[in-house]
Amino acid sequence: MKITNLVVQMFHYKSRSARDSEGHSHPGQEHDATQTLLRIVTDEGVEGYVFGANARVIQGLVKPILLGEDPFYRERIWQKLKERQRLNLGTLSDKVLASVDLALWDLAGRALNQPVYKLLGGFRDKVPAYASTMCGDDLEGGLNTPEAYAEFALQCKAQGYPAFKLHTWQPPMPGAPDVKRDIAACAAVREAVGDDMPLMIDPFHYYSREEALTLGKALETLNFYWIEEPMDEYSISSYVWLTEQLSLPVVGPETAEGKMYTRAEWIVRNASDISRGGVGDLGGLTPLMKTAHLCESFGVRMEVHGNGAANLHALCAMGIPGEYYERGLLHPFIDYNQPAPWLNTLDDPMDKEGYVHVSQKPGLGQDINWGYIEEHWVADGE
Ligand code: LLH
Ligand code: MG
């Protein structure tokens, strides 16, 4: 089998989420937005799909490398793209590598008529989810006060979520960041949901060492389950310093570049208790599984960052387990159970016990609404 074309279809949809000046998403006014669908086409008629690929980089840099390749040579393709990153760091990001790798896994699953997690080596068919909130805001009825978080945590608990993670306030929200306000929100949530529900926090990502320690110590008294990315992840020494002083598990790195290599360095330096990364952070399912196996070899747990079909397939193929699937980002104004307009059904349906079930369809198993894409088509980047 040979790859004969890469097409990035662009189409319009109505979005109700808006990014603030720092890039965090919140509920917003309905507006026109553009989505992409990457199609990797082969000479045998089988295709692989992924949403959200960067059309310009795929056409300019990736396509010449992939044309004529056997799509089953995922490792060789991934290594080639990784080597090309050195002189193209500004454009050939790990997110681009992830798009290509995911589309190739999807293609393999479709060609072999198997869901991706079974090709990876299946371990389970469902994973418990945690409710992962959007970052704090200043919206009345939103996530604007500690009490609002408490109310929302109760709603999530009632829906069956077994665990809850607060993304607290970050700039540019007024008054953010503020360790005391973060602690107040965590205390309000703990009081509302009772002692047994595992609670996690993902606060401002650039607290000082002292601020992160103050927050972590307070969360120990509230019996929190983990703290995630409270400081700049490029400072490994700061994480060693923090992890040594907290009994509360520190999770990371999440967004630090460097794929599985960075995770290896953090493990040998004891910079966190639980490792982290998702397909977008690491550059695809291929490096995510390398990272999971690295963690397994060191007896270190790994929590997968982010939602989506590919992260769910990885979690269903991890023996060391990533304990939870990150379902979100959630907000009182947003109906997460409404599929994206380009999908007929959710990638991550959750049952009443709080388990998210992986698709049994071939490939990544996304239930693509082809009619919608055709109707809202804008252009093809070929
Ligand atoms: O900064 C944000 O908006 C969130 O932290 C976001 O990156 C989220 O994906 C995350 O960190 N989840 O764990
Ligand atoms: Mg995070």
Tab-separated table of C-alpha atoms and ligand atoms in Angstrom:
chain	number	residue	atom	x	y	z
A	1	MET	CA	0.000	0.000	0.000
A	2	LYS	CA	1.265	3.486	-0.887
A	3	ILE	CA	0.230	6.973	0.165
A	4	THR	CA	-0.903	8.833	-2.951
A	5	ASN	CA	-2.270	12.104	-1.580
A	6	LEU	CA	-2.811	14.261	1.496
A	7	VAL	CA	-5.901	16.456	1.351
A	8	VAL	CA	-6.908	18.955	4.012
A	9	GLN	CA	-10.593	19.789	3.666
A	10	MET	CA	-11.631	23.071	5.271
A	11	PHE	CA	-15.201	23.705	6.380
A	12	HIS	CA	-17.152	26.252	8.433
A	13	TYR	CA	-19.071	25.670	11.628
A	14	LYS	CA	-20.649	27.746	14.382
A	15	SER	CA	-18.534	27.889	17.534
A	16	ARG	CA	-19.662	28.977	20.977
A	17	SER	CA	-16.251	28.880	22.586
A	18	ALA	CA	-13.891	31.865	22.708
A	19	ARG	CA	-10.225	32.125	23.616
A	20	ASP	CA	-9.037	34.852	25.981
A	21	SER	CA	-5.846	36.842	25.365
A	22	GLU	CA	-3.748	34.068	26.987
A	23	GLY	CA	-5.376	31.329	24.897
A	24	HIS	CA	-7.634	29.743	27.537
A	25	SER	CA	-11.066	28.801	26.262
A	26	HIS	CA	-14.339	30.018	27.777
A	27	PRO	CA	-17.981	30.112	26.661
A	28	GLY	CA	-18.553	32.889	24.107
A	29	GLN	CA	-20.982	34.368	21.590
A	30	GLU	CA	-21.787	32.147	18.638
A	31	HIS	CA	-19.443	32.936	15.746
A	32	ASP	CA	-18.185	31.479	12.469
A	33	ALA	CA	-15.123	29.276	12.787
A	34	THR	CA	-13.158	26.986	10.480
A	35	GLN	CA	-12.286	23.329	11.063
A	36	THR	CA	-10.065	21.058	8.980
A	37	LEU	CA	-10.155	17.375	8.117
A	38	LEU	CA	-6.884	15.744	7.032
A	39	ARG	CA	-7.378	12.779	4.678
A	40	ILE	CA	-4.436	10.509	3.982
A	41	VAL	CA	-5.286	8.767	0.707
A	42	THR	CA	-3.782	5.480	-0.561
A	43	ASP	CA	-3.594	3.580	-3.837
A	44	GLU	CA	-5.816	0.839	-2.355
A	45	GLY	CA	-8.719	3.138	-1.618
A	46	VAL	CA	-8.288	3.066	2.184
A	47	GLU	CA	-8.051	6.469	3.873
A	48	GLY	CA	-7.202	7.760	7.353
A	49	TYR	CA	-8.744	10.832	8.958
A	50	VAL	CA	-8.022	13.365	11.656
A	51	PHE	CA	-9.596	16.716	12.500
A	52	GLY	CA	-7.712	19.908	13.293
A	53	ALA	CA	-4.574	19.520	11.149
A	54	ASN	CA	-2.657	22.609	10.031
A	55	ALA	CA	-3.325	22.757	6.267
A	56	ARG	CA	-0.347	24.953	5.329
A	57	VAL	CA	2.275	22.842	7.128
A	58	ILE	CA	0.756	19.569	5.932
A	59	GLN	CA	0.868	20.726	2.311
A	60	GLY	CA	4.238	22.489	2.447
A	61	LEU	CA	6.359	20.245	4.655
A	62	VAL	CA	4.636	16.960	5.374
A	63	LYS	CA	3.157	15.939	2.037
A	64	PRO	CA	6.467	15.610	0.154
A	65	ILE	CA	7.780	13.353	2.917
A	66	LEU	CA	4.731	11.079	2.969
A	67	LEU	CA	3.956	10.630	-0.734
A	68	GLY	CA	4.918	7.113	-1.864
A	69	GLU	CA	5.411	5.829	1.712
A	70	ASP	CA	3.724	2.675	2.982
A	71	PRO	CA	1.191	4.032	5.543
A	72	PHE	CA	1.885	1.029	7.796
A	73	TYR	CA	5.460	2.307	8.327
A	74	ARG	CA	4.239	4.651	11.052
A	75	GLU	CA	7.452	4.470	13.061
A	76	ARG	CA	9.633	5.352	10.064
A	77	ILE	CA	7.356	8.211	9.078
A	78	TRP	CA	7.262	9.542	12.650
A	79	GLN	CA	11.069	9.379	12.954
A	80	LYS	CA	11.493	11.186	9.618
A	81	LEU	CA	9.132	13.976	10.677
A	82	LYS	CA	10.814	14.237	14.075
A	83	GLU	CA	14.209	14.702	12.413
A	84	ARG	CA	12.770	17.373	10.129
A	85	GLN	CA	11.650	19.324	13.193
A	86	ARG	CA	15.218	20.410	13.980
A	87	LEU	CA	15.351	23.011	11.218
A	88	ASN	CA	11.602	23.674	11.136
A	89	LEU	CA	10.706	24.109	14.797
A	90	GLY	CA	8.546	27.151	14.123
A	91	THR	CA	6.173	25.245	11.859
A	92	LEU	CA	6.599	21.475	12.194
A	93	SER	CA	5.259	21.273	15.752
A	94	ASP	CA	4.482	18.181	17.791
A	95	LYS	CA	0.803	18.919	17.097
A	96	VAL	CA	1.458	18.492	13.367
A	97	LEU	CA	3.303	15.223	14.028
A	98	ALA	CA	0.311	14.142	16.103
A	99	SER	CA	-2.144	14.875	13.274
A	100	VAL	CA	-0.178	12.742	10.822
A	101	ASP	CA	0.394	9.915	13.284
A	102	LEU	CA	-3.279	9.810	14.315
A	103	ALA	CA	-4.480	9.757	10.705
A	104	LEU	CA	-2.061	6.874	10.017
A	105	TRP	CA	-3.332	4.902	13.018
A	106	ASP	CA	-6.892	5.580	11.855
A	107	LEU	CA	-5.976	4.352	8.384
A	108	ALA	CA	-4.405	1.156	9.742
A	109	GLY	CA	-7.487	0.424	11.823
A	110	ARG	CA	-9.781	0.998	8.868
A	111	ALA	CA	-7.609	-1.193	6.605
A	112	LEU	CA	-7.569	-4.035	9.153
A	113	ASN	CA	-11.139	-3.505	10.371
A	114	GLN	CA	-10.043	-3.138	14.013
A	115	PRO	CA	-10.285	-0.327	16.576
A	116	VAL	CA	-6.926	1.308	17.236
A	117	TYR	CA	-6.711	0.315	20.915
A	118	LYS	CA	-6.811	-3.349	19.883
A	119	LEU	CA	-4.019	-2.813	17.361
A	120	LEU	CA	-1.990	-1.211	20.171
A	121	GLY	CA	-2.766	-4.146	22.434
A	122	GLY	CA	-6.063	-3.844	24.249
A	123	PHE	CA	-6.196	-3.639	28.036
A	124	ARG	CA	-9.757	-2.421	28.755
A	125	ASP	CA	-12.849	-1.076	26.942
A	126	LYS	CA	-13.835	1.713	29.318
A	127	VAL	CA	-12.064	4.178	31.570
A	128	PRO	CA	-13.346	6.241	34.517
A	129	ALA	CA	-13.532	9.932	33.658
A	130	TYR	CA	-12.900	13.001	35.696
A	131	ALA	CA	-14.761	16.240	35.108
A	132	SER	CA	-12.160	18.801	34.016
A	133	THR	CA	-13.388	22.384	34.189
A	134	MET	CA	-12.517	25.315	31.989
A	135	CYS	CA	-10.324	27.944	33.653
A	136	GLY	CA	-12.080	30.325	36.041
A	137	ASP	CA	-13.881	33.346	34.591
A	138	ASP	CA	-15.885	36.415	35.580
A	139	LEU	CA	-19.229	35.256	34.143
A	140	GLU	CA	-22.311	35.409	36.357
A	141	GLY	CA	-23.501	31.804	36.737
A	142	GLY	CA	-20.204	30.559	35.286
A	143	LEU	CA	-16.998	29.719	37.168
A	144	ASN	CA	-16.591	33.116	38.804
A	145	THR	CA	-16.497	32.307	42.533
A	146	PRO	CA	-15.486	29.458	44.867
A	147	GLU	CA	-19.199	28.801	45.409
A	148	ALA	CA	-19.751	28.525	41.654
A	149	TYR	CA	-17.080	25.782	41.472
A	150	ALA	CA	-18.765	24.005	44.397
A	151	GLU	CA	-22.159	24.144	42.689
A	152	PHE	CA	-20.698	22.877	39.412
A	153	ALA	CA	-18.827	20.056	41.169
A	154	LEU	CA	-22.123	18.903	42.667
A	155	GLN	CA	-23.736	18.916	39.211
A	156	CYS	CA	-20.852	16.849	37.825
A	157	LYS	CA	-21.051	14.405	40.723
A	158	ALA	CA	-24.793	13.993	40.062
A	159	GLN	CA	-24.015	13.169	36.408
A	160	GLY	CA	-21.814	10.300	37.586
A	161	TYR	CA	-18.303	11.766	37.366
A	162	PRO	CA	-16.211	9.934	39.969
A	163	ALA	CA	-13.601	12.730	40.215
A	164	PHE	CA	-13.340	16.485	39.571
A	165	LYS	CA	-10.465	18.771	38.513
A	166	LEU	CA	-10.502	22.523	38.899
A	167	HIS	CA	-8.729	24.739	36.403
A	168	THR	CA	-8.764	27.889	38.533
A	169	TRP	CA	-8.336	31.518	37.517
A	170	GLN	CA	-5.513	32.555	35.243
A	171	PRO	CA	-4.666	35.958	33.749
A	172	PRO	CA	-6.280	37.880	32.101
A	173	MET	CA	-9.124	37.214	34.568
A	174	PRO	CA	-9.418	40.059	37.094
A	175	GLY	CA	-7.511	39.331	40.317
A	176	ALA	CA	-5.758	36.264	38.892
A	177	PRO	CA	-3.595	34.544	39.825
A	178	ASP	CA	-4.334	34.326	43.533
A	179	VAL	CA	-3.294	31.383	45.713
A	180	LYS	CA	-5.788	32.286	48.461
A	181	ARG	CA	-8.689	32.344	46.012
A	182	ASP	CA	-7.561	29.015	44.539
A	183	ILE	CA	-7.517	27.490	48.025
A	184	ALA	CA	-10.966	28.945	48.752
A	185	ALA	CA	-12.350	27.341	45.576
A	186	CYS	CA	-10.788	23.976	46.442
A	187	ALA	CA	-12.133	24.171	50.021
A	188	ALA	CA	-15.628	25.028	48.766
A	189	VAL	CA	-15.599	22.090	46.352
A	190	ARG	CA	-14.328	19.678	49.014
A	191	GLU	CA	-17.018	20.798	51.432
A	192	ALA	CA	-19.731	20.417	48.782
A	193	VAL	CA	-18.827	16.959	47.461
A	194	GLY	CA	-17.765	15.368	50.751
A	195	ASP	CA	-14.591	13.538	51.728
A	196	ASP	CA	-14.576	10.655	49.270
A	197	MET	CA	-14.515	12.204	45.789
A	198	PRO	CA	-10.974	12.482	44.349
A	199	LEU	CA	-10.238	16.160	43.596
A	200	MET	CA	-7.412	17.619	41.540
A	201	ILE	CA	-6.181	21.103	40.685
A	202	ASP	CA	-4.557	22.618	37.609
A	203	PRO	CA	-3.899	26.241	38.641
A	204	PHE	CA	-1.974	29.193	37.171
A	205	HIS	CA	1.010	27.673	35.366
A	206	TYR	CA	3.555	30.282	36.489
A	207	TYR	CA	3.320	30.438	40.283
A	208	SER	CA	6.595	30.913	42.153
A	209	ARG	CA	8.056	28.013	44.154
A	210	GLU	CA	6.707	29.477	47.396
A	211	GLU	CA	3.229	30.056	45.977
A	212	ALA	CA	3.080	26.508	44.600
A	213	LEU	CA	4.212	25.095	47.956
A	214	THR	CA	1.613	27.129	49.882
A	215	LEU	CA	-1.099	25.902	47.543
A	216	GLY	CA	0.098	22.287	47.676
A	217	LYS	CA	0.299	22.239	51.494
A	218	ALA	CA	-3.240	23.617	51.771
A	219	LEU	CA	-4.517	20.967	49.350
A	220	GLU	CA	-2.918	18.235	51.452
A	221	THR	CA	-5.188	19.268	54.323
A	222	LEU	CA	-8.155	19.098	51.903
A	223	ASN	CA	-7.143	15.565	50.892
A	224	PHE	CA	-6.588	16.445	47.213
A	225	TYR	CA	-5.523	13.717	44.786
A	226	TRP	CA	-2.960	15.639	42.717
A	227	ILE	CA	-1.598	19.066	41.753
A	228	GLU	CA	-0.708	19.733	38.110
A	229	GLU	CA	1.488	22.317	36.378
A	230	PRO	CA	1.580	24.989	39.120
A	231	MET	CA	4.953	26.348	37.834
A	232	ASP	CA	6.819	26.779	34.560
A	233	GLU	CA	7.662	23.249	33.447
A	234	TYR	CA	10.991	24.293	31.928
A	235	SER	CA	12.340	24.633	35.484
A	236	ILE	CA	12.835	20.980	36.359
A	237	SER	CA	14.723	22.015	39.542
A	238	SER	CA	11.643	23.831	40.808
A	239	TYR	CA	9.575	20.681	40.371
A	240	VAL	CA	12.223	18.578	42.183
A	241	TRP	CA	12.089	21.155	45.003
A	242	LEU	CA	8.277	21.056	45.167
A	243	THR	CA	7.875	17.283	44.836
A	244	GLU	CA	10.350	16.686	47.687
A	245	GLN	CA	8.273	18.799	50.049
A	246	LEU	CA	4.748	17.643	49.242
A	247	SER	CA	3.062	14.377	50.111
A	248	LEU	CA	0.375	15.491	47.600
A	249	PRO	CA	1.283	13.880	44.253
A	250	VAL	CA	2.697	16.308	41.681
A	251	VAL	CA	1.710	15.523	38.074
A	252	GLY	CA	3.795	16.529	35.069
A	253	PRO	CA	5.190	17.523	32.687
A	254	GLU	CA	2.156	18.273	30.546
A	255	THR	CA	3.061	20.923	27.995
A	256	ALA	CA	6.881	20.903	28.187
A	257	GLU	CA	8.364	20.057	24.802
A	258	GLY	CA	10.646	17.090	24.277
A	259	LYS	CA	8.265	14.164	23.892
A	260	MET	CA	9.250	10.992	25.798
A	261	TYR	CA	12.796	12.329	26.333
A	262	THR	CA	11.537	15.084	28.655
A	263	ARG	CA	9.371	12.609	30.560
A	264	ALA	CA	12.439	10.350	31.017
A	265	GLU	CA	14.476	13.262	32.436
A	266	TRP	CA	11.705	14.170	34.880
A	267	ILE	CA	11.496	10.565	36.060
A	268	VAL	CA	15.213	10.162	36.734
A	269	ARG	CA	15.285	13.498	38.563
A	270	ASN	CA	12.151	12.730	40.634
A	271	ALA	CA	10.631	15.981	39.409
A	272	SER	CA	7.059	14.664	39.721
A	273	ASP	CA	5.221	11.685	41.180
A	274	ILE	CA	3.019	10.979	38.172
A	275	SER	CA	4.072	11.605	34.554
A	276	ARG	CA	1.829	13.206	31.947
A	277	GLY	CA	1.265	13.882	28.273
A	278	GLY	CA	-1.371	13.504	25.599
A	279	VAL	CA	-1.238	12.887	21.859
A	280	GLY	CA	-1.043	16.635	21.156
A	281	ASP	CA	1.774	17.306	23.649
A	282	LEU	CA	3.925	14.346	22.667
A	283	GLY	CA	3.457	14.183	18.883
A	284	GLY	CA	0.956	11.371	18.410
A	285	LEU	CA	-0.118	7.977	19.663
A	286	THR	CA	3.248	6.513	18.705
A	287	PRO	CA	5.231	8.617	21.258
A	288	LEU	CA	2.382	8.477	23.787
A	289	MET	CA	2.670	4.693	23.926
A	290	LYS	CA	6.486	4.970	24.149
A	291	THR	CA	5.976	7.274	27.137
A	292	ALA	CA	3.466	4.926	28.759
A	293	HIS	CA	5.941	2.037	28.433
A	294	LEU	CA	8.772	4.203	29.745
A	295	CYS	CA	6.680	5.030	32.809
A	296	GLU	CA	5.754	1.388	33.267
A	297	SER	CA	9.437	0.435	33.236
A	298	PHE	CA	10.138	2.874	36.067
A	299	GLY	CA	7.009	1.965	38.030
A	300	VAL	CA	5.726	5.506	37.574
A	301	ARG	CA	2.063	6.223	36.918
A	302	MET	CA	1.066	8.293	33.909
A	303	GLU	CA	-2.037	10.432	33.490
A	304	VAL	CA	-3.081	11.219	29.934
A	305	HIS	CA	-3.656	14.898	29.106
A	306	GLY	CA	-6.765	15.922	27.233
A	307	ASN	CA	-9.873	14.419	25.746
A	308	GLY	CA	-10.568	12.953	22.330
A	309	ALA	CA	-10.696	9.609	20.578
A	310	ALA	CA	-6.935	9.054	20.306
A	311	ASN	CA	-6.235	9.695	23.994
A	312	LEU	CA	-9.064	7.323	24.865
A	313	HIS	CA	-7.656	4.567	22.632
A	314	ALA	CA	-4.256	5.020	24.306
A	315	LEU	CA	-5.800	4.753	27.772
A	316	CYS	CA	-7.533	1.525	26.728
A	317	ALA	CA	-4.153	0.069	25.684
A	318	MET	CA	-2.111	1.107	28.751
A	319	GLY	CA	-1.280	-1.612	31.219
A	320	ILE	CA	0.157	0.681	33.878
A	321	PRO	CA	-2.881	2.557	33.773
A	322	GLY	CA	-3.476	6.109	33.384
A	323	GLU	CA	-6.191	6.030	35.976
A	324	TYR	CA	-8.578	8.603	34.471
A	325	TYR	CA	-9.821	10.013	31.164
A	326	GLU	CA	-9.873	13.840	31.191
A	327	ARG	CA	-13.425	14.729	30.090
A	328	GLY	CA	-13.657	18.395	29.263
A	329	LEU	CA	-13.128	21.140	29.300
A	330	LEU	CA	-16.491	21.537	31.068
A	331	HIS	CA	-18.456	24.646	31.974
A	332	PRO	CA	-21.976	25.266	33.322
A	333	PHE	CA	-22.931	27.077	30.077
A	334	ILE	CA	-21.743	24.325	27.723
A	335	ASP	CA	-23.489	21.048	26.927
A	336	TYR	CA	-20.515	18.714	26.549
A	337	ASN	CA	-22.825	15.831	25.610
A	338	GLN	CA	-23.723	17.573	22.347
A	339	PRO	CA	-21.332	16.191	19.680
A	340	ALA	CA	-19.250	18.583	17.588
A	341	PRO	CA	-21.207	19.523	14.431
A	342	TRP	CA	-18.871	17.416	12.247
A	343	LEU	CA	-19.601	14.252	14.295
A	344	ASN	CA	-22.844	12.260	14.537
A	345	THR	CA	-22.030	10.934	18.000
A	346	LEU	CA	-19.597	11.693	20.823
A	347	ASP	CA	-16.060	10.291	20.833
A	348	ASP	CA	-16.334	9.749	24.571
A	349	PRO	CA	-19.848	8.780	25.730
A	350	MET	CA	-20.007	8.425	29.512
A	351	ASP	CA	-22.300	6.051	31.386
A	352	LYS	CA	-24.036	6.745	34.714
A	353	GLU	CA	-21.150	5.202	36.673
A	354	GLY	CA	-18.747	7.690	35.110
A	355	TYR	CA	-17.025	5.338	32.654
A	356	VAL	CA	-16.161	6.557	29.174
A	357	HIS	CA	-16.471	3.839	26.529
A	358	VAL	CA	-14.068	3.498	23.610
A	359	SER	CA	-15.512	3.085	20.105
A	360	GLN	CA	-15.524	-0.437	18.666
A	361	LYS	CA	-15.582	0.896	15.094
A	362	PRO	CA	-12.476	0.489	12.901
A	363	GLY	CA	-9.624	2.986	13.335
A	364	LEU	CA	-10.132	5.814	15.789
A	365	GLY	CA	-13.832	5.111	15.373
A	366	GLN	CA	-15.005	8.673	14.946
A	367	ASP	CA	-18.588	8.874	13.695
A	368	ILE	CA	-17.971	11.504	10.988
A	369	ASN	CA	-20.891	13.549	9.674
A	370	TRP	CA	-19.841	13.611	6.015
A	371	GLY	CA	-22.980	15.454	4.953
A	372	TYR	CA	-22.217	18.342	7.300
A	373	ILE	CA	-18.636	18.611	6.033
A	374	GLU	CA	-19.768	18.642	2.414
A	375	GLU	CA	-22.465	21.226	3.094
A	376	HIS	CA	-20.062	23.566	4.905
A	377	TRP	CA	-17.030	22.934	2.697
A	378	VAL	CA	-14.877	25.982	1.969
A	379	ALA	CA	-11.739	24.723	0.235
A	380	ASP	CA	-9.352	21.795	-0.198
A	381	GLY	CA	-5.661	22.261	0.390
A	382	GLU	CA	-4.086	19.655	-1.908
B	1	LLH	O1	-4.566	26.414	30.390
B	1	LLH	C1	-5.616	25.885	30.040
B	1	LLH	O2	-6.507	26.445	29.378
B	1	LLH	C2	-5.811	24.452	30.491
B	1	LLH	O3	-4.842	24.196	31.442
B	1	LLH	C3	-5.695	23.465	29.377
B	1	LLH	O4	-4.412	23.552	28.834
B	1	LLH	C4	-6.017	22.033	29.694
B	1	LLH	O5	-5.878	21.321	28.500
B	1	LLH	C5	-5.197	21.311	30.721
B	1	LLH	O6	-4.183	21.704	31.194
B	1	LLH	N1	-5.723	20.165	31.072
B	1	LLH	O7	-5.149	19.407	32.013
B	2	MG	MG	-3.300	20.409	32.708
